[in-house]
PDB file of C-alpha atoms in Angstrom:
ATOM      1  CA  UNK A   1     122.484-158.245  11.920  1.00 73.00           C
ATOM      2  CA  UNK A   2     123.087-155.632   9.468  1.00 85.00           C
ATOM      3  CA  UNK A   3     125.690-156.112   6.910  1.00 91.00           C
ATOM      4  CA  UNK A   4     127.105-153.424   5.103  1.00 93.00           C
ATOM      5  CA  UNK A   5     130.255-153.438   2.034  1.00 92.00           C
ATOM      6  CA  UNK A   6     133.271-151.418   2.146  1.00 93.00           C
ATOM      7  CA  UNK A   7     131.727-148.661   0.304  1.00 95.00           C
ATOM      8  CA  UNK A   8     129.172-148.205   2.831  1.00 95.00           C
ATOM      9  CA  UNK A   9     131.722-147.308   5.640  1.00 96.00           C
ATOM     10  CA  UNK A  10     133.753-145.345   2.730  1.00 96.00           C
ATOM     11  CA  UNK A  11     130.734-143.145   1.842  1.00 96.00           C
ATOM     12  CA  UNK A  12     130.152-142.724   5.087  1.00 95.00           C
ATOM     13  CA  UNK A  13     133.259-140.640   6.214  1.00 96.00           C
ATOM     14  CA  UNK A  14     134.063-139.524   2.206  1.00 97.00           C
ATOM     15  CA  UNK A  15     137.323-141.645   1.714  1.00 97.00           C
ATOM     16  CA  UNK A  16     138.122-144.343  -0.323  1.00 97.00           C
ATOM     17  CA  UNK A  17     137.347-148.288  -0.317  1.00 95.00           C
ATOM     18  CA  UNK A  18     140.997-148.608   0.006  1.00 97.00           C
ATOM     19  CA  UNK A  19     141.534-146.523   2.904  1.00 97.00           C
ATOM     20  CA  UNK A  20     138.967-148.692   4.934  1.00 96.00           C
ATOM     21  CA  UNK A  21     140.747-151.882   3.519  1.00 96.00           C
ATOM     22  CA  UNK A  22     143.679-150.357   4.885  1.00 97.00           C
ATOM     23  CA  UNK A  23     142.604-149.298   7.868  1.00 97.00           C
ATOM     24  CA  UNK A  24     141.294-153.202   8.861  1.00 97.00           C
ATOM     25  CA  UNK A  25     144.828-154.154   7.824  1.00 96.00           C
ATOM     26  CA  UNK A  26     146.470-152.041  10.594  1.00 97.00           C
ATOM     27  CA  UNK A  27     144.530-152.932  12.926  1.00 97.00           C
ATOM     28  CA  UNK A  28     142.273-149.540  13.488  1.00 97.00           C
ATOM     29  CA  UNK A  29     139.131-152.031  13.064  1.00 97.00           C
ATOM     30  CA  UNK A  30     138.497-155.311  13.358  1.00 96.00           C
ATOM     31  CA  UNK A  31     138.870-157.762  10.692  1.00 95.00           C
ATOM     32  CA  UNK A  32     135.881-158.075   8.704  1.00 94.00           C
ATOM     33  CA  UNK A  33     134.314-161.582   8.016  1.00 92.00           C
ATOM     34  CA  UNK A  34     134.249-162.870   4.072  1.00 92.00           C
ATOM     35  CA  UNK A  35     131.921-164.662   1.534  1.00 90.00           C
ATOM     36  CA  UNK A  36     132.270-167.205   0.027  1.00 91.00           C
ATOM     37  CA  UNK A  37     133.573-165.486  -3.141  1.00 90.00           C
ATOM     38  CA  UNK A  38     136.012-163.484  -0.225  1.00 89.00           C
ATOM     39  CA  UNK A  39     134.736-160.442  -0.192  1.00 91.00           C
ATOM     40  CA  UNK A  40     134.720-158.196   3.133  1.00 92.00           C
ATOM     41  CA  UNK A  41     131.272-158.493   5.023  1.00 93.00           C
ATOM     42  CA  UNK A  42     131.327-155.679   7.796  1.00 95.00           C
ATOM     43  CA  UNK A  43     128.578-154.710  10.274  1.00 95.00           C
ATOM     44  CA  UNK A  44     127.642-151.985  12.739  1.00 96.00           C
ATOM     45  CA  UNK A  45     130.791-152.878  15.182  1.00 96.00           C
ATOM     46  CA  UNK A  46     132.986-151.875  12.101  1.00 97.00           C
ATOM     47  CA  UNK A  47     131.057-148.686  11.307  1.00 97.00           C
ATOM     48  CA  UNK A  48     131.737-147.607  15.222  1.00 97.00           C
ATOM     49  CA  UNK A  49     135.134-148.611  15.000  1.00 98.00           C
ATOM     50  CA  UNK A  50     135.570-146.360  11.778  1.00 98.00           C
ATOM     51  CA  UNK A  51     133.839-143.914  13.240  1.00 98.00           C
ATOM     52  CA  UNK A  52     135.457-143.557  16.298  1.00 98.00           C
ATOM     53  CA  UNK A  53     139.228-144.557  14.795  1.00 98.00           C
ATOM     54  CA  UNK A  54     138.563-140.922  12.637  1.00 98.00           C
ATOM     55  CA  UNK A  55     137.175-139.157  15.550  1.00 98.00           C
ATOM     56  CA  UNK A  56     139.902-139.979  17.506  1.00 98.00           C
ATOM     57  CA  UNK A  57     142.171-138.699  14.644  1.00 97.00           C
ATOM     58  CA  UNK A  58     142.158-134.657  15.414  1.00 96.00           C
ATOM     59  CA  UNK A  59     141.965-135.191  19.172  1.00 97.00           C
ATOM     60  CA  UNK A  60     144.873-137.194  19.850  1.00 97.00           C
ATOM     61  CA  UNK A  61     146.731-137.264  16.342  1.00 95.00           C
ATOM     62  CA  UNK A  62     146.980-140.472  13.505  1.00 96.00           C
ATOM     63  CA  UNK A  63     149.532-142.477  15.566  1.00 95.00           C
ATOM     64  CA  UNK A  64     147.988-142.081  19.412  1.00 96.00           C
ATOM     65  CA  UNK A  65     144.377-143.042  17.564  1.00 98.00           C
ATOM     66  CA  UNK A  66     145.615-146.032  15.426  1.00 98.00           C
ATOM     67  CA  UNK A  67     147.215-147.351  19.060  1.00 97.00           C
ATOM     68  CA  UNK A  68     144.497-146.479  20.906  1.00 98.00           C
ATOM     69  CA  UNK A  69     142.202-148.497  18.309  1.00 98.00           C
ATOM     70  CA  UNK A  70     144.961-151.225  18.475  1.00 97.00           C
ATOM     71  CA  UNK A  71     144.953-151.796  22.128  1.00 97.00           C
ATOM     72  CA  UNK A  72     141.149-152.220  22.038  1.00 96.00           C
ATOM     73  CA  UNK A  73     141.194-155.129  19.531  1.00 96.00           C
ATOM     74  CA  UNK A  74     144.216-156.523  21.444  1.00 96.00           C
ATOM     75  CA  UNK A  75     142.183-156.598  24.604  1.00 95.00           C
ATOM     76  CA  UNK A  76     144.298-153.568  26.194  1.00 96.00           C
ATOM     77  CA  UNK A  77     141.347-151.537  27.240  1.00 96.00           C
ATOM     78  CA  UNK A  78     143.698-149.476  30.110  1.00 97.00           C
ATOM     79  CA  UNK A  79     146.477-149.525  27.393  1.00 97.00           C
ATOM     80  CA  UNK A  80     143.915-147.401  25.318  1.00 97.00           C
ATOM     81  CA  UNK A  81     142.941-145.585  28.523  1.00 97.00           C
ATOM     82  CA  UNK A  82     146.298-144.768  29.221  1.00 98.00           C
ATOM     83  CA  UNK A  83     146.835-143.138  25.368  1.00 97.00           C
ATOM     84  CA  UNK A  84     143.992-141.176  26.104  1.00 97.00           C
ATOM     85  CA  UNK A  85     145.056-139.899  29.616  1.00 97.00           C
ATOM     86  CA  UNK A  86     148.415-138.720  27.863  1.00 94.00           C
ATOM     87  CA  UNK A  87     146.547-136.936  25.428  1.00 94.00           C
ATOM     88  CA  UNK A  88     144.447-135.089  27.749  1.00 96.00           C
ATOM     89  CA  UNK A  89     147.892-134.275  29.811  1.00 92.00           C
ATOM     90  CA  UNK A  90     149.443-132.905  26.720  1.00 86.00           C
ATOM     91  CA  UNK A  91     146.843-130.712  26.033  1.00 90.00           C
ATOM     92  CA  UNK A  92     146.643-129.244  29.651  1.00 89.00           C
ATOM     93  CA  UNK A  93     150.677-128.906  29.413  1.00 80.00           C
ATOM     94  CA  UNK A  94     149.783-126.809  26.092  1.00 82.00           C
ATOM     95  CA  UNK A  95     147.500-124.532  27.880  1.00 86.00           C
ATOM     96  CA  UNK A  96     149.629-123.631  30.902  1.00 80.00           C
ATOM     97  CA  UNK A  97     152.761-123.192  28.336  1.00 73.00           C
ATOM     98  CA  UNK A  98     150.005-120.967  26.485  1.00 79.00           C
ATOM     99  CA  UNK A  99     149.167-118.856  29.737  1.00 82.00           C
ATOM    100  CA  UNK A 100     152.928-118.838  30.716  1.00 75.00           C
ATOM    101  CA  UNK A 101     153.507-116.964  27.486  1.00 74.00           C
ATOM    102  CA  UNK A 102     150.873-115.040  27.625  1.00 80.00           C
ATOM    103  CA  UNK A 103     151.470-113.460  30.881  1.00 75.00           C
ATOM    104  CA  UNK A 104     155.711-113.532  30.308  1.00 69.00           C
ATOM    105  CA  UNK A 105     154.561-111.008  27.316  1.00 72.00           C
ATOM    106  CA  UNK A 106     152.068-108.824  29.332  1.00 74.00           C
ATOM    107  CA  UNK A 107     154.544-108.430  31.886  1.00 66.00           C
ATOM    108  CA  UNK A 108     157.308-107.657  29.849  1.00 61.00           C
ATOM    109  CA  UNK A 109     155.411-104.912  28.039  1.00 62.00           C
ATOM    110  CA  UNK A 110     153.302-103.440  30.702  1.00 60.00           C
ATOM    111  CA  UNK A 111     155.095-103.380  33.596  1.00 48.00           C
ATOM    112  CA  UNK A 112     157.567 -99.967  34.081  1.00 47.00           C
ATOM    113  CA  UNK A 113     161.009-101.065  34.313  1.00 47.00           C
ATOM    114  CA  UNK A 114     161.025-104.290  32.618  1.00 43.00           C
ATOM    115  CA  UNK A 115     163.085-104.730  29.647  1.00 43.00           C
ATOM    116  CA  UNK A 116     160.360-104.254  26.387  1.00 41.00           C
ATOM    117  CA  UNK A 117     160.189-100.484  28.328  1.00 40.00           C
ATOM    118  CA  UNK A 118     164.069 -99.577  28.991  1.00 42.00           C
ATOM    119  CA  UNK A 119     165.828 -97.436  26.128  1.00 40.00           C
ATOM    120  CA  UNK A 120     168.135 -98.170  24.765  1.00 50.00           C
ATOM    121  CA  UNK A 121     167.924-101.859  24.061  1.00 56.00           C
ATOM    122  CA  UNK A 122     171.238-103.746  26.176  1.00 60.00           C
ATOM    123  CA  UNK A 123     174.274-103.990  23.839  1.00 70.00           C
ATOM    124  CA  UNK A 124     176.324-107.196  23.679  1.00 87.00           C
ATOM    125  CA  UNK A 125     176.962-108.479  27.219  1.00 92.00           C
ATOM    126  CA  UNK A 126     178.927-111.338  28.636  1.00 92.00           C
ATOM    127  CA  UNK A 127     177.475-114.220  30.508  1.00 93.00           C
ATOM    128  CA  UNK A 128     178.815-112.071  33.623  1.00 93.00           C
ATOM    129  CA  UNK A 129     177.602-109.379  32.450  1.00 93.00           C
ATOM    130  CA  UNK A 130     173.849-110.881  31.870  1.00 92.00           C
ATOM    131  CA  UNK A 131     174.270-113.149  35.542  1.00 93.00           C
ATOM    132  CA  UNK A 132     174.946-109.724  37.062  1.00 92.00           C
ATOM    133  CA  UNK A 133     172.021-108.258  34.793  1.00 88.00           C
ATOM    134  CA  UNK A 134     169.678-110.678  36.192  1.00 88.00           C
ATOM    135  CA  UNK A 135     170.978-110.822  40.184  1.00 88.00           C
ATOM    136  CA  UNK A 136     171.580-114.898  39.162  1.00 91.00           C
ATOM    137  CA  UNK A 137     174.830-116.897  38.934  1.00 94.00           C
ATOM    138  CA  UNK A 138     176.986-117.354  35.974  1.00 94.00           C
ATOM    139  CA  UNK A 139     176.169-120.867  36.260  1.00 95.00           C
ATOM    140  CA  UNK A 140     172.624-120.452  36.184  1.00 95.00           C
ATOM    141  CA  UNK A 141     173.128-118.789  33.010  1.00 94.00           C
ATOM    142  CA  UNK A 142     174.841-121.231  31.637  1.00 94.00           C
ATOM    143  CA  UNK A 143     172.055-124.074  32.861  1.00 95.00           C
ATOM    144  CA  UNK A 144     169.825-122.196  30.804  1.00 95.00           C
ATOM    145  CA  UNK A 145     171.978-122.484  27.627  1.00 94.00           C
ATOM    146  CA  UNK A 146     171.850-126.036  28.276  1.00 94.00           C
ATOM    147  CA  UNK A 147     167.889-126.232  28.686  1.00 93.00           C
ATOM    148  CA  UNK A 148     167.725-124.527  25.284  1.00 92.00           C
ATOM    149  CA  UNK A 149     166.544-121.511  26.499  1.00 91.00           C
ATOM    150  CA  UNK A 150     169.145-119.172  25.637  1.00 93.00           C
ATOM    151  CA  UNK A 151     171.139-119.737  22.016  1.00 90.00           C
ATOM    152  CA  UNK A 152     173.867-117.112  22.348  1.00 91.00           C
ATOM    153  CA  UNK A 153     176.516-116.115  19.898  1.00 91.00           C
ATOM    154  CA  UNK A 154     180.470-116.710  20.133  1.00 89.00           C
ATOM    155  CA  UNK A 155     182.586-113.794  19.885  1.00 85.00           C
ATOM    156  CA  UNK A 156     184.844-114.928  16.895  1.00 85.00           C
ATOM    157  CA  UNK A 157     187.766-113.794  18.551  1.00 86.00           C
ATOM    158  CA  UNK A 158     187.788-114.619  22.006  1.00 87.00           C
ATOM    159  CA  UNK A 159     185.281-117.671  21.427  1.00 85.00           C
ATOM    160  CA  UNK A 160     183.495-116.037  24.581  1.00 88.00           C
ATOM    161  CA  UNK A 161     179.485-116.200  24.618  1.00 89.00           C
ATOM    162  CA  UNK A 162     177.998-112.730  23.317  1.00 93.00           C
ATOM    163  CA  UNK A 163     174.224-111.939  24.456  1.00 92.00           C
ATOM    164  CA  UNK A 164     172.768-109.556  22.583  1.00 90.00           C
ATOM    165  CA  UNK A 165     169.223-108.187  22.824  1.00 84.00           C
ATOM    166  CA  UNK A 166     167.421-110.800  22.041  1.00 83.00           C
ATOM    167  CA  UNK A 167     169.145-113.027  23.959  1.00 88.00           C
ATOM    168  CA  UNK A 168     168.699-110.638  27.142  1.00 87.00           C
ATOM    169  CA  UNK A 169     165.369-110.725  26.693  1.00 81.00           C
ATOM    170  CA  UNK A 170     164.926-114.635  26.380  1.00 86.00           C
ATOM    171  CA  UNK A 171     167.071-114.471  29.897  1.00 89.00           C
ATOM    172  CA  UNK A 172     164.252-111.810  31.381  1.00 83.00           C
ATOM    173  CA  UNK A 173     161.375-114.140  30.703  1.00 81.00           C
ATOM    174  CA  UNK A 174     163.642-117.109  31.706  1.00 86.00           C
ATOM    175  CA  UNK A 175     164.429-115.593  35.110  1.00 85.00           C
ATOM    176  CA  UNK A 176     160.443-114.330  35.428  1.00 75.00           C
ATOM    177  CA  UNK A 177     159.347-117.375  34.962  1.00 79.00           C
ATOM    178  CA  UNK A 178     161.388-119.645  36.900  1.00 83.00           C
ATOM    179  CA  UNK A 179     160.810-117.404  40.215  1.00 75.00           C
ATOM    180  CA  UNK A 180     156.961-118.458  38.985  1.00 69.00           C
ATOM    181  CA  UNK A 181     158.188-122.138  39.561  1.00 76.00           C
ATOM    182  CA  UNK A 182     158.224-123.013  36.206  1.00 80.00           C
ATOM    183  CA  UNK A 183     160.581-125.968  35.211  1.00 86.00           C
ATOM    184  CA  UNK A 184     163.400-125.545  32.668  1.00 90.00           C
ATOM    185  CA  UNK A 185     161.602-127.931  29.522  1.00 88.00           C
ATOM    186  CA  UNK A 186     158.604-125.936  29.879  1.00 82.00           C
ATOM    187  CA  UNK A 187     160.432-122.173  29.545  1.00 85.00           C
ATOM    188  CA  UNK A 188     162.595-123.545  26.944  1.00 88.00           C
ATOM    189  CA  UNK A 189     159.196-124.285  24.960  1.00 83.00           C
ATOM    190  CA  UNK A 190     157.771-119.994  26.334  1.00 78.00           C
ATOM    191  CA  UNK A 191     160.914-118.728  24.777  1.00 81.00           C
ATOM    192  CA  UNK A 192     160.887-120.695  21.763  1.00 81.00           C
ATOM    193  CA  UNK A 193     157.561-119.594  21.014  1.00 76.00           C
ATOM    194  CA  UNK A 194     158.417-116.027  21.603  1.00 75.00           C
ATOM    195  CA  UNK A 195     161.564-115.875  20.143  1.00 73.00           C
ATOM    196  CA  UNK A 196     159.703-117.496  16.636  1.00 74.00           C
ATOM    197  CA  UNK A 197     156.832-114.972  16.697  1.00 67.00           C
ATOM    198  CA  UNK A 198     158.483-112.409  14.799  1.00 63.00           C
ATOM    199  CA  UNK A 199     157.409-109.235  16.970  1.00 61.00           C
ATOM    200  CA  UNK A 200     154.427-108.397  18.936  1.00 62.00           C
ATOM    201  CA  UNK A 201     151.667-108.384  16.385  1.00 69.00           C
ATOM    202  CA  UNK A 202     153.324-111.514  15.219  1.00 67.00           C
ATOM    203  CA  UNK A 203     153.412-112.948  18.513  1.00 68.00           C
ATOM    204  CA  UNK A 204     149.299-111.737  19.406  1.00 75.00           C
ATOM    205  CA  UNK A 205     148.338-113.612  16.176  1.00 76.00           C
ATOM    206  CA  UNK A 206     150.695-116.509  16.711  1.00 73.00           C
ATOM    207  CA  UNK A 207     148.812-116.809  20.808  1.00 77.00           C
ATOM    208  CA  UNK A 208     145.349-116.406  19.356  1.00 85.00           C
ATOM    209  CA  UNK A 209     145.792-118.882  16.797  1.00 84.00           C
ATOM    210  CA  UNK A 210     147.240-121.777  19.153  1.00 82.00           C
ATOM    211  CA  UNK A 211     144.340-120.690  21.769  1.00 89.00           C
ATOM    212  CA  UNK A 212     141.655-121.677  18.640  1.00 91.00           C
ATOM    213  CA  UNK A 213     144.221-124.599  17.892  1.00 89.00           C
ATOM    214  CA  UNK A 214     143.678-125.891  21.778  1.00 91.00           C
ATOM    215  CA  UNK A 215     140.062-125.085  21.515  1.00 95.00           C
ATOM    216  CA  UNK A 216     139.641-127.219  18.662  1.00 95.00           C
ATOM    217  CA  UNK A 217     141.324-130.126  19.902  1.00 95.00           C
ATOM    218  CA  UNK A 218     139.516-130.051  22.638  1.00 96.00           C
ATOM    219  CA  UNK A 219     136.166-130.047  21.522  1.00 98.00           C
ATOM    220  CA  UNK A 220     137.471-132.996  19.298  1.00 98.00           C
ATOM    221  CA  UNK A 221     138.415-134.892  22.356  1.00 98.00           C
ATOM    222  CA  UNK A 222     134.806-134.847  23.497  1.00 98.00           C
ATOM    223  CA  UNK A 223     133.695-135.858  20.056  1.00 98.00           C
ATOM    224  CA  UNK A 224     136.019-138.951  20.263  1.00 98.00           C
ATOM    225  CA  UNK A 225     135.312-140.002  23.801  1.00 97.00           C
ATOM    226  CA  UNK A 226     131.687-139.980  22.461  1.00 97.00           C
ATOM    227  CA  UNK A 227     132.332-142.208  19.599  1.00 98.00           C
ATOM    228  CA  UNK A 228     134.984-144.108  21.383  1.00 97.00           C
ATOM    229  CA  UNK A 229     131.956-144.912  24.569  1.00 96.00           C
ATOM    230  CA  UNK A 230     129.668-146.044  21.593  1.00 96.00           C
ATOM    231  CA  UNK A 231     132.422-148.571  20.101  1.00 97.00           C
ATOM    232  CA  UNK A 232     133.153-149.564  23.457  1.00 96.00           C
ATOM    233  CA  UNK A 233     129.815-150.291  24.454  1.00 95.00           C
ATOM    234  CA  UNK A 234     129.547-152.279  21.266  1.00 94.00           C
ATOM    235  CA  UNK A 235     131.880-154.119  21.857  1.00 92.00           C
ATOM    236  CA  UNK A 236     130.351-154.903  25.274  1.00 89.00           C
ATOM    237  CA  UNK A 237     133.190-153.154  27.225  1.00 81.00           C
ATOM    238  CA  UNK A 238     131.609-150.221  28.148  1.00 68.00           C
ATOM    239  CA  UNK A 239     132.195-150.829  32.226  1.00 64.00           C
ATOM    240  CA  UNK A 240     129.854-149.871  34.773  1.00 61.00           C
ATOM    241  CA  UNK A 241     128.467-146.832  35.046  1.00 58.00           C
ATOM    242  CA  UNK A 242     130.011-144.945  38.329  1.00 55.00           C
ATOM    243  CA  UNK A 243     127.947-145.502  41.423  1.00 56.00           C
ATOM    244  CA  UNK A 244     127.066-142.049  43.047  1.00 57.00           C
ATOM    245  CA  UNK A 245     127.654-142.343  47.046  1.00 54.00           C
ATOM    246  CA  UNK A 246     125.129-141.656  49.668  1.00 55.00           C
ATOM    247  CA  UNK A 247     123.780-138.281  49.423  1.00 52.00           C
ATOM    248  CA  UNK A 248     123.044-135.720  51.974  1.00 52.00           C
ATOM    249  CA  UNK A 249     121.531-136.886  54.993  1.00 49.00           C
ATOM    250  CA  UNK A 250     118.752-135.438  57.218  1.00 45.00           C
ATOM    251  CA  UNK A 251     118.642-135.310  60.722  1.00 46.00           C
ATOM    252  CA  UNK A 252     115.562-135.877  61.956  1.00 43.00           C
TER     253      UNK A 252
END
C-alpha cells in the first residue's frame, strides 16, 4: 500500500497542508491513520477522495460537494446520489430559463407589433390600464406583482400602482411567456435577468456569458462524475455495471 504525507495530496492540487488537514476534519475525506509520533499517514483512497471532493467543487458548488463527500463516508451513497441529481436538475432549470430569455428577447425585438417596435414607448399606466393593455385581468396583474415579476411604482399621491415602460415591458414578456406554459418562479427569474441587463448589448453579453457559464459547469460535472466513479470504486462501491437487455432478434 502506498503511503503518501499531507504534502503529497497538497502538491498535488497546489493548496496548502492545512487545507487538506482541514478538509479530513470536515469530513470531505476520510480520516487519515497516524504514527506513532501522530502524524497523518494517507494513501491512494485519500488522494481520490481529494481529488474528486475538488472536482466536484465547480460542478455542483463548495457546500453540495462537501455533502456529497459527507454522505459517502457516512455510508449515504443515494444521499450523495440524490445531491448530484439536484445538481444536474438545476443546471437543466438554468438552461430552459436561458432559452426562455433568449427567445422572450428575439420576440420582443423582431416581431412587428410587439412592444421593443411600437413608438412611442407607453406612458405611466394603471394596473387597469396595463390588464386592459395585455387582454388579462386586473388580478392577474396583480399575481404577477406578487411572483416578483413586476416591481411597480406608487403614485405618491393617490398611493395607486404606476407602470411605466419598463414595467410594461416586464408585463409583455410575463404575459408571452406564461401563454408558453411557463410557471410564475421561473418568469420572475426571465424578467429579472432582463430587467438587470442594462439594454440590449448589455443583455447579448450578459446571455452569452451565462451560456459559457452553463457550458463550463457542465463539462465540470463530467469531470466530477469521473473522479467521483474512481473514489467510488475505491472504495469498493462502485455498483454493478448496467446489464444491457436482449438485443435484436432474428427470425429465422
Amino acid at each position: 500500500m502506498i503511503t503518501l504525507r499531507p504534502a503529497d495530496l497538497a502538491r498535488e492540487h497546489g493548496i496548502s497542508t492545512q487545507a487538506v488537514r482541514n478538509y479530513e476534519r470536515d469530513g470531505f475525506i476520510p480520516p487519515a491513520d497516524r504514527t506513532h509520533s501522530g502524524y497523518r499517514i494517507y494513501t491512494e483512497v485519500h488522494a481520490a477522495a481529494l481529488r474528486a471532493y475538488l472536482a466536484l467543487v465547480p460542478a455542483y458548488g463548495y457546500a453540495a460537494a462537501g455533502g456529497i463527500m459527507k454522505a459517502l463516508h457516512d455510508d449515504a451513497l443515494d444521499d450523495a446520489l440524490t445531491t448530484v441529481d439536484r445538481g444536474h436538475s438545476q443546471v437543466l432549470r438554468d438552461r430552459d430559463t436561458l432559452d426562455a430569455v433568449r427567445g422572450a428577447v428575439e420576440h420582443l425585438t423582431a416581431e412587428p407589433g410587439t412592444a421593443a417596435v411600437r413608438a412611442p414607448e407607453p406612458g405611466p399606466l394603471t394596473v387597469g390600464e396595463l390588464a386592459h393593455r395585455l387582454g388579462v385581468t386586473t388580478a392577474t396583474v396583480r399575481n404577477w406583482e406578487d411572483a416578483g415579476i413586476l416591481t411597480p411604482a406608487r403614485d405618491r399621491a393617490t398611493g395607486y400602482r404606476v407602470f411605466r415602460a419598463g414595467d410594461v415591458r416586464d408585463a409583455e414578456l410575463a404575459h408571452l411567456l406564461r401563454r408558453g406554459g411557463h410557471p410564475l418562479d421561473h418568469i420572475a427569474t426571465v424578467v429579472h435577468q432582463i430587467r438587470t441587463a442594462g439594454g440590449t448589448d448589455a443583455l447579448a453579453a450578459a446571455l452569452d456569458d451565462w451560456q459559457r457559464r452553463l457550458t463550463a459547469q457542465g463539462l465540470a460535472m463530467l469531470t466530477a462524475a469521473t473522479q467521483l466513479h474512481q473514489y467510488l470504486g475505491l472504495l469498493g462501491r462502485a455498483g454493478p455495471q448496467p446489464t444491457r437487455g436482449p438485443g435484436p432478434t432474428s427470425t429465422p
